[in-house]
PDB file of C-alpha atoms in Angstrom:
ATOM      1  CA  MET A 133      -7.782 158.252   2.365  1.00 47.00           C
ATOM      2  CA  VAL A 134      -4.212 159.524   2.761  1.00 50.00           C
ATOM      3  CA  ILE A 135      -2.919 160.106   6.291  1.00 51.00           C
ATOM      4  CA  THR A 136       0.180 162.243   6.652  1.00 61.00           C
ATOM      5  CA  ALA A 137       1.740 162.309  10.086  1.00 61.00           C
ATOM      6  CA  LYS A 138       5.345 163.162  10.872  1.00 70.00           C
ATOM      7  CA  THR A 139       5.341 162.035  14.500  1.00 76.00           C
ATOM      8  CA  VAL A 140       3.471 159.509  16.618  1.00 71.00           C
ATOM      9  CA  GLY A 141       1.781 162.472  18.324  1.00 71.00           C
ATOM     10  CA  ASP A 142       0.512 163.727  14.947  1.00 72.00           C
ATOM     11  CA  LEU A 143      -0.868 160.262  14.206  1.00 69.00           C
ATOM     12  CA  PHE A 144      -2.693 160.181  17.555  1.00 66.00           C
ATOM     13  CA  ASP A 145      -4.194 163.617  16.849  1.00 69.00           C
ATOM     14  CA  LEU A 146      -5.451 162.399  13.471  1.00 66.00           C
ATOM     15  CA  LEU A 147      -6.896 159.199  14.941  1.00 63.00           C
ATOM     16  CA  GLU A 148      -8.707 161.010  17.754  1.00 66.00           C
ATOM     17  CA  ARG A 149     -10.632 163.049  15.170  1.00 63.00           C
ATOM     18  CA  LYS A 150     -11.762 159.956  13.236  1.00 63.00           C
ATOM     19  CA  PRO A 151     -14.599 157.575  14.109  1.00 59.00           C
ATOM     20  CA  ASP A 152     -13.658 154.175  15.512  1.00 66.00           C
ATOM     21  CA  LEU A 153     -12.341 151.705  12.963  1.00 67.00           C
ATOM     22  CA  LEU A 154     -13.825 148.290  12.227  1.00 73.00           C
ATOM     23  CA  VAL A 155     -11.526 145.613  10.840  1.00 76.00           C
ATOM     24  CA  ASP A 156     -12.533 142.644   8.703  1.00 80.00           C
ATOM     25  CA  ALA A 157      -9.462 140.566   7.874  1.00 80.00           C
ATOM     26  CA  ASP A 158      -8.397 136.973   7.385  1.00 89.00           C
ATOM     27  CA  LEU A 159      -4.708 136.895   6.486  1.00 89.00           C
ATOM     28  CA  THR A 160      -1.805 134.525   6.652  1.00 91.00           C
ATOM     29  CA  VAL A 161       1.432 136.450   7.076  1.00 88.00           C
ATOM     30  CA  GLU A 162       4.953 135.097   6.774  1.00 88.00           C
ATOM     31  CA  ARG A 163       7.861 136.860   8.419  1.00 84.00           C
ATOM     32  CA  ASP A 164      11.381 135.455   8.566  1.00 83.00           C
ATOM     33  CA  GLY A 165      10.036 132.039   7.534  1.00 86.00           C
ATOM     34  CA  ILE A 166       7.388 131.920  10.283  1.00 86.00           C
ATOM     35  CA  ALA A 167       3.743 131.908   9.180  1.00 90.00           C
ATOM     36  CA  PHE A 168       1.037 133.323  11.434  1.00 91.00           C
ATOM     37  CA  THR A 169      -2.556 134.453  11.030  1.00 91.00           C
ATOM     38  CA  VAL A 170      -4.163 137.852  11.464  1.00 92.00           C
ATOM     39  CA  ARG A 171      -7.940 137.944  11.769  1.00 92.00           C
ATOM     40  CA  GLY A 172     -10.090 141.012  12.278  1.00 90.00           C
ATOM     41  CA  TYR A 173     -13.474 140.833  13.973  1.00 84.00           C
ATOM     42  CA  ASP A 174     -14.876 144.379  13.951  1.00 84.00           C
ATOM     43  CA  ASP A 175     -12.894 146.075  16.744  1.00 87.00           C
ATOM     44  CA  LEU A 176     -10.665 143.073  17.645  1.00 89.00           C
ATOM     45  CA  VAL A 177      -7.577 142.085  15.657  1.00 91.00           C
ATOM     46  CA  ALA A 178      -6.252 138.648  16.638  1.00 93.00           C
ATOM     47  CA  VAL A 179      -2.660 137.722  15.813  1.00 92.00           C
ATOM     48  CA  ASP A 180      -2.098 133.964  16.242  1.00 94.00           C
ATOM     49  CA  LEU A 181       1.503 132.764  16.305  1.00 93.00           C
ATOM     50  CA  PRO A 182       2.713 129.151  16.210  1.00 92.00           C
ATOM     51  CA  SER A 183       5.050 129.417  19.233  1.00 90.00           C
ATOM     52  CA  PHE A 184       6.332 131.651  22.015  1.00 88.00           C
ATOM     53  CA  GLY A 185       9.616 131.912  20.098  1.00 87.00           C
ATOM     54  CA  ALA A 186       7.750 133.503  17.196  1.00 87.00           C
ATOM     55  CA  ALA A 187       5.878 135.801  19.603  1.00 84.00           C
ATOM     56  CA  PHE A 188       9.113 136.947  21.278  1.00 83.00           C
ATOM     57  CA  ALA A 189      10.757 137.549  17.881  1.00 84.00           C
ATOM     58  CA  LEU A 190       7.794 139.659  16.771  1.00 79.00           C
ATOM     59  CA  TRP A 191       7.867 141.624  20.059  1.00 75.00           C
ATOM     60  CA  ARG A 192      11.643 142.104  19.950  1.00 79.00           C
ATOM     61  CA  ASP A 193      11.589 143.404  16.349  1.00 76.00           C
ATOM     62  CA  ARG A 194       8.599 145.743  16.777  1.00 71.00           C
ATOM     63  CA  SER A 195       8.958 149.220  15.311  1.00 71.00           C
ATOM     64  CA  VAL A 196       6.987 151.008  18.069  1.00 72.00           C
ATOM     65  CA  THR A 197       6.843 150.595  21.827  1.00 73.00           C
ATOM     66  CA  GLY A 198       4.026 148.678  23.488  1.00 70.00           C
ATOM     67  CA  THR A 199       2.778 151.931  24.998  1.00 74.00           C
ATOM     68  CA  ASP A 200       2.634 153.707  21.614  1.00 79.00           C
ATOM     69  CA  ALA A 201       0.926 150.732  19.957  1.00 81.00           C
ATOM     70  CA  ALA A 202      -1.624 150.459  22.787  1.00 82.00           C
ATOM     71  CA  THR A 203      -2.349 154.189  22.618  1.00 81.00           C
ATOM     72  CA  ALA A 204      -2.746 154.164  18.819  1.00 82.00           C
ATOM     73  CA  LEU A 205      -5.062 151.135  18.950  1.00 84.00           C
ATOM     74  CA  ALA A 206      -7.169 152.687  21.720  1.00 83.00           C
ATOM     75  CA  ALA A 207      -7.399 155.989  19.812  1.00 80.00           C
ATOM     76  CA  ALA A 208      -8.763 154.053  16.815  1.00 81.00           C
ATOM     77  CA  GLY A 209     -11.185 152.089  19.008  1.00 83.00           C
ATOM     78  CA  LEU A 210      -9.320 148.826  18.323  1.00 87.00           C
ATOM     79  CA  THR A 211      -7.983 146.009  20.480  1.00 91.00           C
ATOM     80  CA  ALA A 212      -5.193 143.642  19.437  1.00 91.00           C
ATOM     81  CA  GLU A 213      -4.957 140.195  20.978  1.00 94.00           C
ATOM     82  CA  LEU A 214      -1.794 138.140  20.720  1.00 93.00           C
ATOM     83  CA  ARG A 215      -2.438 134.397  20.687  1.00 95.00           C
ATOM     84  CA  VAL A 216      -0.008 131.506  20.762  1.00 95.00           C
ATOM     85  CA  ARG A 217      -1.367 128.269  19.288  1.00 93.00           C
ATOM     86  CA  GLY A 218      -4.883 129.710  19.655  1.00 92.00           C
ATOM     87  CA  ALA A 219      -4.582 130.634  23.345  1.00 94.00           C
ATOM     88  CA  PRO A 220      -4.764 134.375  24.185  1.00 95.00           C
ATOM     89  CA  VAL A 221      -1.583 135.507  25.959  1.00 94.00           C
ATOM     90  CA  ALA A 222      -1.726 139.326  25.717  1.00 92.00           C
ATOM     91  CA  ARG A 223      -4.078 142.140  24.754  1.00 94.00           C
ATOM     92  CA  LEU A 224      -3.495 145.824  24.115  1.00 90.00           C
ATOM     93  CA  GLY A 225      -5.635 148.722  22.987  1.00 88.00           C
ATOM     94  CA  GLU A 226      -9.207 149.787  23.688  1.00 87.00           C
ATOM     95  CA  ASP A 227     -10.453 146.785  25.707  1.00 90.00           C
ATOM     96  CA  ALA A 228      -7.195 145.827  27.426  1.00 90.00           C
ATOM     97  CA  VAL A 229      -7.053 146.008  31.211  1.00 90.00           C
ATOM     98  CA  PRO A 230      -3.337 146.516  32.003  1.00 85.00           C
ATOM     99  CA  SER A 231      -2.033 143.848  34.348  1.00 81.00           C
ATOM    100  CA  ARG A 232       0.284 144.425  37.287  1.00 83.00           C
ATOM    101  CA  LEU A 233       2.665 141.835  35.879  1.00 81.00           C
ATOM    102  CA  ALA A 234       3.006 143.741  32.595  1.00 80.00           C
ATOM    103  CA  LYS A 235       3.630 146.976  34.496  1.00 80.00           C
ATOM    104  CA  ARG A 236       6.304 145.298  36.653  1.00 84.00           C
ATOM    105  CA  LEU A 237       7.987 143.893  33.562  1.00 80.00           C
ATOM    106  CA  GLY A 238       7.969 147.361  31.969  1.00 76.00           C
ATOM    107  CA  LEU A 239       5.703 146.279  29.103  1.00 73.00           C
ATOM    108  CA  GLY A 240       3.347 149.238  29.405  1.00 73.00           C
ATOM    109  CA  PRO A 241      -0.455 149.162  29.199  1.00 79.00           C
ATOM    110  CA  ILE A 242      -0.753 145.526  28.185  1.00 85.00           C
ATOM    111  CA  GLU A 243      -3.048 142.870  29.621  1.00 91.00           C
ATOM    112  CA  LEU A 244      -1.295 139.527  30.115  1.00 90.00           C
ATOM    113  CA  PHE A 245      -3.160 136.211  30.377  1.00 92.00           C
ATOM    114  CA  VAL A 246      -1.145 133.783  32.504  1.00 89.00           C
ATOM    115  CA  ASP A 247      -3.714 131.009  32.026  1.00 91.00           C
ATOM    116  CA  GLY A 248      -3.509 131.461  28.245  1.00 91.00           C
ATOM    117  CA  ALA A 249       0.286 131.296  28.403  1.00 90.00           C
ATOM    118  CA  LEU A 250       0.101 128.043  30.363  1.00 91.00           C
ATOM    119  CA  LEU A 251      -2.384 126.618  27.874  1.00 90.00           C
ATOM    120  CA  ALA A 252      -0.127 127.630  24.975  1.00 90.00           C
ATOM    121  CA  LEU A 253       2.795 125.808  26.614  1.00 88.00           C
ATOM    122  CA  THR A 254       0.813 122.594  27.084  1.00 86.00           C
ATOM    123  CA  PRO A 255       1.727 119.940  24.509  1.00 80.00           C
ATOM    124  CA  GLN A 256      -1.006 119.229  21.985  1.00 70.00           C
ATOM    125  CA  ARG A 257      -2.860 115.986  22.481  1.00 46.00           C
ATOM    126  CA  GLU A 258      -4.115 113.912  19.610  1.00 47.00           C
TER     127      GLU A 258
END
C-alpha cells in the first residue's frame, strides 16, 4: 500500500478512513550509537531505552511534535509506550490518559508515569 500525504492533516485524513492497525514487531534499533528495542503487541508499540539520557535525546530530536504523534497514533488505533530500563515512563496515542504534569510541561496529550520514572532511576541490584 502506498500512502501519499503532503501535510500532517492529509495523513490524519487518510488514517481516519483506514481500520485500526495491529503491530507485530521485535526490533533492536541503533541511533547515534545507542541501542534500544521496539516491540509491537497488537495495538501497543513499546520503545525501551537504556537510560533517561537516551530518552531525552530521542525526544529532543523528534521530527514531529508530541501532539501530532499522539494524534496520528490515536487515529491509527495505536498506543506507544516509552520505557526506560523496562519501566514505563510515558504513553501517547489511543490508550493514553493525558496527565496534568505533561500538560503543565507543555508536552501535549501524553500520559506520564512518575512511579515508572522513579523505578527507572533506581540502581539495578544483582
